[in-house]
mmCIF file of C-alpha atoms in Angstrom:
data_model
loop_
_atom_site.group_PDB
_atom_site.id
_atom_site.type_symbol
_atom_site.label_atom_id
_atom_site.label_comp_id
_atom_site.label_asym_id
_atom_site.label_seq_id
_atom_site.Cartn_x
_atom_site.Cartn_y
_atom_site.Cartn_z
ATOM 1 C CA MET A 1 32.598 -14.594 32.738
ATOM 2 C CA ILE A 2 32.889 -16.186 36.168
ATOM 3 C CA SER A 3 35.939 -15.293 38.249
ATOM 4 C CA ILE A 4 37.172 -17.032 41.395
ATOM 5 C CA HIS A 5 39.460 -14.978 43.605
ATOM 6 C CA THR A 6 41.116 -16.007 46.879
ATOM 7 C CA LEU A 7 41.433 -13.133 49.320
ATOM 8 C CA PRO A 8 44.960 -12.527 50.661
ATOM 9 C CA GLY A 9 46.043 -11.577 54.120
ATOM 10 C CA VAL A 10 43.372 -13.437 56.090
ATOM 11 C CA PRO A 11 44.696 -13.712 59.661
ATOM 12 C CA LEU A 12 44.436 -16.743 61.891
ATOM 13 C CA ILE A 13 40.927 -16.631 63.341
ATOM 14 C CA ALA A 14 40.237 -16.656 67.070
ATOM 15 C CA PRO A 15 36.979 -16.976 69.022
ATOM 16 C CA GLY A 16 34.910 -13.795 68.835
ATOM 17 C CA ASP A 17 36.548 -12.453 65.665
ATOM 18 C CA ASP A 18 34.280 -10.362 63.426
ATOM 19 C CA LEU A 19 34.303 -12.260 60.134
ATOM 20 C CA GLY A 20 32.506 -9.452 58.312
ATOM 21 C CA ARG A 21 35.374 -7.110 59.191
ATOM 22 C CA VAL A 22 37.952 -9.788 58.310
ATOM 23 C CA ILE A 23 36.373 -10.138 54.850
ATOM 24 C CA LEU A 24 36.240 -6.395 54.223
ATOM 25 C CA ASP A 25 39.850 -5.941 55.357
ATOM 26 C CA ALA A 26 40.998 -8.761 53.072
ATOM 27 C CA LEU A 27 39.140 -7.206 50.143
ATOM 28 C CA GLY A 28 40.840 -3.900 50.904
ATOM 29 C CA VAL A 29 44.296 -5.503 50.869
ATOM 30 C CA ASP A 30 43.594 -6.590 47.287
ATOM 31 C CA GLY A 31 42.032 -3.277 46.265
ATOM 32 C CA LEU A 32 38.605 -4.856 45.793
ATOM 33 C CA ALA A 33 35.123 -3.645 46.732
ATOM 34 C CA LEU A 34 31.984 -5.756 46.906
ATOM 35 C CA ARG A 35 29.523 -5.492 44.025
ATOM 36 C CA ASP A 36 25.908 -6.548 43.656
ATOM 37 C CA GLY A 37 25.804 -10.227 42.761
ATOM 38 C CA ASP A 38 29.123 -11.164 44.378
ATOM 39 C CA ILE A 39 29.328 -14.342 46.418
ATOM 40 C CA ILE A 40 31.645 -14.572 49.423
ATOM 41 C CA VAL A 41 32.557 -18.168 50.246
ATOM 42 C CA LEU A 42 34.072 -19.068 53.614
ATOM 43 C CA ALA A 43 35.683 -22.282 54.791
ATOM 44 C CA GLN A 44 33.748 -23.827 57.656
ATOM 45 C CA LYS A 45 36.836 -23.895 59.843
ATOM 46 C CA ILE A 46 37.153 -20.133 60.204
ATOM 47 C CA VAL A 47 33.443 -19.811 60.999
ATOM 48 C CA SER A 48 33.697 -22.545 63.638
ATOM 49 C CA LYS A 49 36.816 -20.948 65.112
ATOM 50 C CA ALA A 50 35.177 -17.521 65.297
ATOM 51 C CA GLU A 51 32.154 -19.072 66.989
ATOM 52 C CA GLY A 52 34.261 -20.846 69.607
ATOM 53 C CA ARG A 53 33.496 -24.380 68.436
ATOM 54 C CA ALA A 54 36.959 -25.742 69.288
ATOM 55 C CA VAL A 55 36.818 -28.330 72.073
ATOM 56 C CA PRO A 56 39.897 -29.585 73.982
ATOM 57 C CA LEU A 57 39.696 -33.364 74.185
ATOM 58 C CA SER A 58 41.165 -33.261 77.687
ATOM 59 C CA GLY A 59 37.782 -32.087 79.011
ATOM 60 C CA VAL A 60 35.713 -34.783 77.273
ATOM 61 C CA ARG A 61 34.579 -37.816 79.268
ATOM 62 C CA PRO A 62 33.626 -40.644 76.888
ATOM 63 C CA SER A 63 30.502 -42.650 77.615
ATOM 64 C CA PHE A 64 30.373 -46.451 77.462
ATOM 65 C CA ALA A 65 28.745 -46.163 74.029
ATOM 66 C CA ALA A 66 31.579 -43.950 72.815
ATOM 67 C CA GLN A 67 34.193 -46.338 74.191
ATOM 68 C CA ASP A 68 32.533 -49.282 72.453
ATOM 69 C CA LEU A 69 32.343 -47.446 69.113
ATOM 70 C CA ALA A 70 35.914 -46.207 69.492
ATOM 71 C CA ALA A 71 37.163 -49.781 69.859
ATOM 72 C CA ARG A 72 35.220 -50.824 66.741
ATOM 73 C CA CYS A 73 36.428 -47.960 64.529
ATOM 74 C CA ASP A 74 39.876 -47.461 66.113
ATOM 75 C CA LYS A 75 39.381 -43.823 67.092
ATOM 76 C CA ASP A 76 39.988 -41.771 70.216
ATOM 77 C CA ALA A 77 37.003 -42.397 72.510
ATOM 78 C CA ARG A 78 36.887 -38.713 73.434
ATOM 79 C CA LEU A 79 36.570 -37.774 69.766
ATOM 80 C CA VAL A 80 33.853 -40.387 69.328
ATOM 81 C CA GLU A 81 31.967 -38.898 72.277
ATOM 82 C CA LEU A 82 31.961 -35.516 70.522
ATOM 83 C CA ILE A 83 30.809 -37.169 67.297
ATOM 84 C CA LEU A 84 27.892 -38.796 69.105
ATOM 85 C CA SER A 85 26.966 -35.526 70.786
ATOM 86 C CA GLU A 86 26.630 -33.911 67.329
ATOM 87 C CA SER A 87 24.762 -36.796 65.723
ATOM 88 C CA GLU A 88 21.238 -38.158 65.457
ATOM 89 C CA ARG A 89 22.176 -41.619 64.254
ATOM 90 C CA VAL A 90 25.212 -43.790 63.597
ATOM 91 C CA MET A 91 24.924 -45.001 60.001
ATOM 92 C CA ARG A 92 28.026 -47.157 59.445
ATOM 93 C CA VAL A 93 30.995 -48.285 61.516
ATOM 94 C CA ARG A 94 34.158 -49.774 60.062
ATOM 95 C CA ARG A 95 37.751 -49.757 61.189
ATOM 96 C CA GLY A 96 38.877 -46.171 60.646
ATOM 97 C CA VAL A 97 35.387 -45.076 59.511
ATOM 98 C CA LEU A 98 32.433 -43.654 61.443
ATOM 99 C CA ILE A 99 29.566 -42.341 59.308
ATOM 100 C CA VAL A 100 26.713 -40.529 61.063
ATOM 101 C CA ARG A 101 23.649 -38.454 60.383
ATOM 102 C CA HIS A 102 24.490 -35.066 61.854
ATOM 103 C CA ARG A 103 21.916 -33.169 63.916
ATOM 104 C CA LEU A 104 21.660 -30.727 60.967
ATOM 105 C CA GLY A 105 20.761 -33.568 58.583
ATOM 106 C CA PHE A 106 24.125 -34.055 56.885
ATOM 107 C CA VAL A 107 25.305 -37.647 56.385
ATOM 108 C CA LEU A 108 29.084 -37.564 56.716
ATOM 109 C CA ALA A 109 32.149 -38.949 58.422
ATOM 110 C CA ASN A 110 32.839 -38.020 62.046
ATOM 111 C CA ALA A 111 29.957 -35.499 62.216
ATOM 112 C CA GLY A 112 32.221 -33.073 60.362
ATOM 113 C CA ILE A 113 34.501 -32.854 63.408
ATOM 114 C CA ASP A 114 38.083 -32.271 62.364
ATOM 115 C CA GLN A 115 41.514 -31.709 63.854
ATOM 116 C CA SER A 116 43.385 -30.497 60.758
ATOM 117 C CA ASN A 117 44.392 -26.835 60.452
ATOM 118 C CA VAL A 118 43.564 -26.372 64.144
ATOM 119 C CA ASP A 119 46.229 -25.209 66.602
ATOM 120 C CA GLN A 120 46.667 -28.239 68.846
ATOM 121 C CA GLY A 121 48.889 -26.579 71.443
ATOM 122 C CA GLU A 122 49.749 -28.893 74.330
ATOM 123 C CA GLU A 123 46.391 -30.722 74.289
ATOM 124 C CA PRO A 124 44.559 -32.193 71.268
ATOM 125 C CA VAL A 125 41.659 -30.033 70.098
ATOM 126 C CA ALA A 126 38.705 -30.924 67.864
ATOM 127 C CA LEU A 127 36.695 -28.427 65.832
ATOM 128 C CA LEU A 128 32.926 -28.878 65.542
ATOM 129 C CA LEU A 129 30.674 -27.550 62.793
ATOM 130 C CA PRO A 130 28.893 -24.240 63.510
ATOM 131 C CA LEU A 131 25.721 -24.612 65.556
ATOM 132 C CA ASP A 132 23.595 -23.190 62.710
ATOM 133 C CA PRO A 133 25.588 -22.576 59.517
ATOM 134 C CA ASP A 134 22.646 -20.982 57.676
ATOM 135 C CA ALA A 135 22.221 -18.485 60.507
ATOM 136 C CA SER A 136 25.980 -17.858 60.517
ATOM 137 C CA ALA A 137 25.894 -17.130 56.774
ATOM 138 C CA ALA A 138 22.920 -14.795 57.237
ATOM 139 C CA ALA A 139 24.681 -12.838 59.997
ATOM 140 C CA ILE A 140 27.871 -12.428 57.953
ATOM 141 C CA ARG A 141 25.857 -11.378 54.896
ATOM 142 C CA SER A 142 23.936 -8.816 56.945
ATOM 143 C CA ALA A 143 27.209 -7.281 58.154
ATOM 144 C CA LEU A 144 28.620 -7.137 54.622
ATOM 145 C CA VAL A 145 25.480 -5.604 53.112
ATOM 146 C CA LYS A 146 25.323 -3.012 55.879
ATOM 147 C CA ALA A 147 28.989 -2.057 55.518
ATOM 148 C CA SER A 148 29.223 -2.091 51.711
ATOM 149 C CA GLY A 149 25.690 -1.448 50.448
ATOM 150 C CA ALA A 150 26.183 -4.289 47.948
ATOM 151 C CA ASP A 151 23.616 -7.066 47.555
ATOM 152 C CA VAL A 152 25.867 -10.085 48.044
ATOM 153 C CA ALA A 153 25.441 -13.730 48.965
ATOM 154 C CA VAL A 154 27.437 -15.720 51.514
ATOM 155 C CA VAL A 155 28.147 -19.448 51.413
ATOM 156 C CA ILE A 156 29.889 -21.509 54.103
ATOM 157 C CA ILE A 157 31.484 -24.693 52.809
ATOM 158 C CA ASP A 158 33.101 -27.888 54.005
ATOM 159 C CA SER A 159 34.587 -30.964 52.325
ATOM 160 C CA PHE A 160 32.420 -34.083 52.361
ATOM 161 C CA GLY A 161 32.898 -37.564 51.035
ATOM 162 C CA ARG A 162 30.160 -38.778 48.692
ATOM 163 C CA ALA A 163 28.296 -42.058 48.414
ATOM 164 C CA TRP A 164 29.660 -44.266 45.622
ATOM 165 C CA ARG A 165 32.467 -41.802 44.826
ATOM 166 C CA ASN A 166 36.070 -41.655 46.036
ATOM 167 C CA GLY A 167 37.503 -38.399 47.319
ATOM 168 C CA THR A 168 36.017 -35.359 48.987
ATOM 169 C CA CYS A 169 34.334 -32.384 47.369
ATOM 170 C CA GLY A 170 33.351 -28.924 48.551
ATOM 171 C CA VAL A 171 29.702 -28.690 49.628
ATOM 172 C CA ALA A 172 27.602 -25.907 51.093
ATOM 173 C CA ILE A 173 26.632 -26.246 54.751
ATOM 174 C CA GLY A 174 25.287 -22.695 55.079
ATOM 175 C CA CYS A 175 24.149 -19.978 52.699
ATOM 176 C CA ALA A 176 22.288 -16.687 52.633
ATOM 177 C CA GLY A 177 21.229 -14.280 49.904
ATOM 178 C CA MET A 178 20.884 -16.972 47.237
ATOM 179 C CA ALA A 179 19.070 -20.216 46.595
ATOM 180 C CA GLY A 180 20.593 -23.368 47.974
ATOM 181 C CA LEU A 181 18.531 -25.444 45.566
ATOM 182 C CA LEU A 182 17.497 -23.931 42.222
ATOM 183 C CA ASP A 183 14.280 -25.374 40.793
ATOM 184 C CA LEU A 184 14.519 -25.558 36.991
ATOM 185 C CA ARG A 185 11.364 -27.580 36.501
ATOM 186 C CA GLY A 186 9.079 -26.037 33.907
ATOM 187 C CA THR A 187 11.857 -24.245 32.037
ATOM 188 C CA PRO A 188 12.587 -25.301 28.424
ATOM 189 C CA ASP A 189 15.686 -27.097 27.225
ATOM 190 C CA LEU A 190 17.493 -26.265 23.951
ATOM 191 C CA TYR A 191 14.733 -27.923 21.946
ATOM 192 C CA GLY A 192 11.840 -26.411 23.828
ATOM 193 C CA ARG A 193 11.121 -29.539 25.867
ATOM 194 C CA GLU A 194 9.960 -28.660 29.370
ATOM 195 C CA LEU A 195 12.247 -29.871 32.143
ATOM 196 C CA ALA A 196 10.320 -32.166 34.471
ATOM 197 C CA THR A 197 12.748 -33.128 37.249
ATOM 198 C CA SER A 198 15.760 -30.805 37.076
ATOM 199 C CA GLU A 199 16.816 -29.193 40.344
ATOM 200 C CA LEU A 200 20.275 -27.663 40.566
ATOM 201 C CA GLY A 201 22.317 -27.873 43.756
ATOM 202 C CA LEU A 202 23.420 -24.292 43.183
ATOM 203 C CA ALA A 203 25.106 -23.642 46.519
ATOM 204 C CA ASP A 204 26.999 -26.937 46.220
ATOM 205 C CA GLU A 205 28.254 -25.952 42.765
ATOM 206 C CA VAL A 206 29.460 -22.637 44.185
ATOM 207 C CA ALA A 207 31.111 -24.570 47.036
ATOM 208 C CA ALA A 208 32.919 -26.942 44.669
ATOM 209 C CA ALA A 209 34.223 -24.063 42.555
ATOM 210 C CA ALA A 210 35.473 -22.137 45.585
ATOM 211 C CA SER A 211 37.012 -25.259 47.104
ATOM 212 C CA LEU A 212 39.336 -25.560 44.108
ATOM 213 C CA ALA A 213 40.784 -22.151 44.962
ATOM 214 C CA MET A 214 40.890 -22.696 48.725
ATOM 215 C CA GLY A 215 42.795 -25.963 48.658
ATOM 216 C CA GLN A 216 42.682 -28.599 51.364
ATOM 217 C CA ALA A 217 45.976 -28.428 53.237
ATOM 218 C CA ALA A 218 48.321 -25.535 54.087
ATOM 219 C CA GLU A 219 47.227 -23.062 51.409
ATOM 220 C CA GLY A 220 45.748 -20.653 53.967
ATOM 221 C CA SER A 221 43.047 -19.297 51.643
ATOM 222 C CA PRO A 222 39.793 -19.693 53.614
ATOM 223 C CA ILE A 223 37.851 -16.855 51.927
ATOM 224 C CA VAL A 224 36.986 -16.726 48.222
ATOM 225 C CA LEU A 225 35.168 -14.134 46.128
ATOM 226 C CA LEU A 226 33.077 -15.497 43.251
ATOM 227 C CA ARG A 227 31.974 -12.944 40.690
ATOM 228 C CA GLY A 228 29.739 -13.411 37.658
ATOM 229 C CA VAL A 229 27.597 -16.313 38.914
ATOM 230 C CA ALA A 230 23.975 -15.857 37.784
ATOM 231 C CA TYR A 231 22.246 -17.074 40.908
ATOM 232 C CA GLY A 232 19.153 -14.899 41.152
ATOM 233 C CA ARG A 233 18.145 -12.885 44.192
ATOM 234 C CA ARG A 234 16.074 -14.929 46.563
ATOM 235 C CA GLU A 235 16.665 -15.870 50.158
ATOM 236 C CA GLY A 236 17.688 -19.469 50.509
ATOM 237 C CA LYS A 237 19.411 -21.891 52.835
ATOM 238 C CA ALA A 238 21.827 -24.759 52.497
ATOM 239 C CA ALA A 239 19.221 -26.806 54.373
ATOM 240 C CA GLU A 240 17.267 -26.905 51.091
ATOM 241 C CA LEU A 241 19.901 -29.315 49.781
ATOM 242 C CA ILE A 242 19.236 -31.991 52.400
ATOM 243 C CA ARG A 243 16.955 -34.711 51.089
ATOM 244 C CA PRO A 244 14.065 -35.381 53.497
ATOM 245 C CA LEU A 245 14.238 -38.772 55.181
ATOM 246 C CA GLU A 246 10.909 -39.822 53.658
ATOM 247 C CA MET A 247 12.489 -39.399 50.211
ATOM 248 C CA ASP A 248 15.650 -41.322 51.063
ATOM 249 C CA LEU A 249 15.979 -44.339 48.764
ATOM 250 C CA PHE A 250 18.895 -45.753 50.771
ATOM 251 C CA PRO A 251 17.957 -45.392 54.465
#
């Protein structure tokens, strides 16, 4: 049986906070201890906040390119400048929409930069994705394994829109201690037929399940414990889920 459990009592996260300690404290509040095979799932926002990825827009000076794009998509030029700084390529521009290929390979709106659930204070603030979410997941996992002795996995998730589908869905942007992509090719189906093309986006499925429990607005549940997921024990990364450009059928 798979269980999905939001951890209570997670404080507001500030730059420099030890997320490993935050997770362990939250587990303690609920009387839980980590077990081998557990998966800890964290919302991207608390990882970005802990890593100091919040940027006040008052200190951003938009380039001419950012000003031009901002006029075309009706966005704050300072926000667009941050989006460009995090991106390799602008994919689509429409009024209210700016789709880019992020420097990490993700194709998404606004380079994943968000202003929701971020304390705006007196000046508007934007929150960028972690510099290296896979490395962030690995560091948090290392701290948890060291403190608890349990062989656990860590997944960092965000909400992305999807091509040809309405609505957002939880996806993995960082993971450690488990496969991001699970290769099922060569295994038999129910009738003994060998699977030829099946690859499972395992970390994304974990992300979608955890996202249901986290919510998207004011729920305040940024850390989830998944228990009972048969994910195997191999080191993996969320980067495995990004399709190489040479395999992109819709460049």
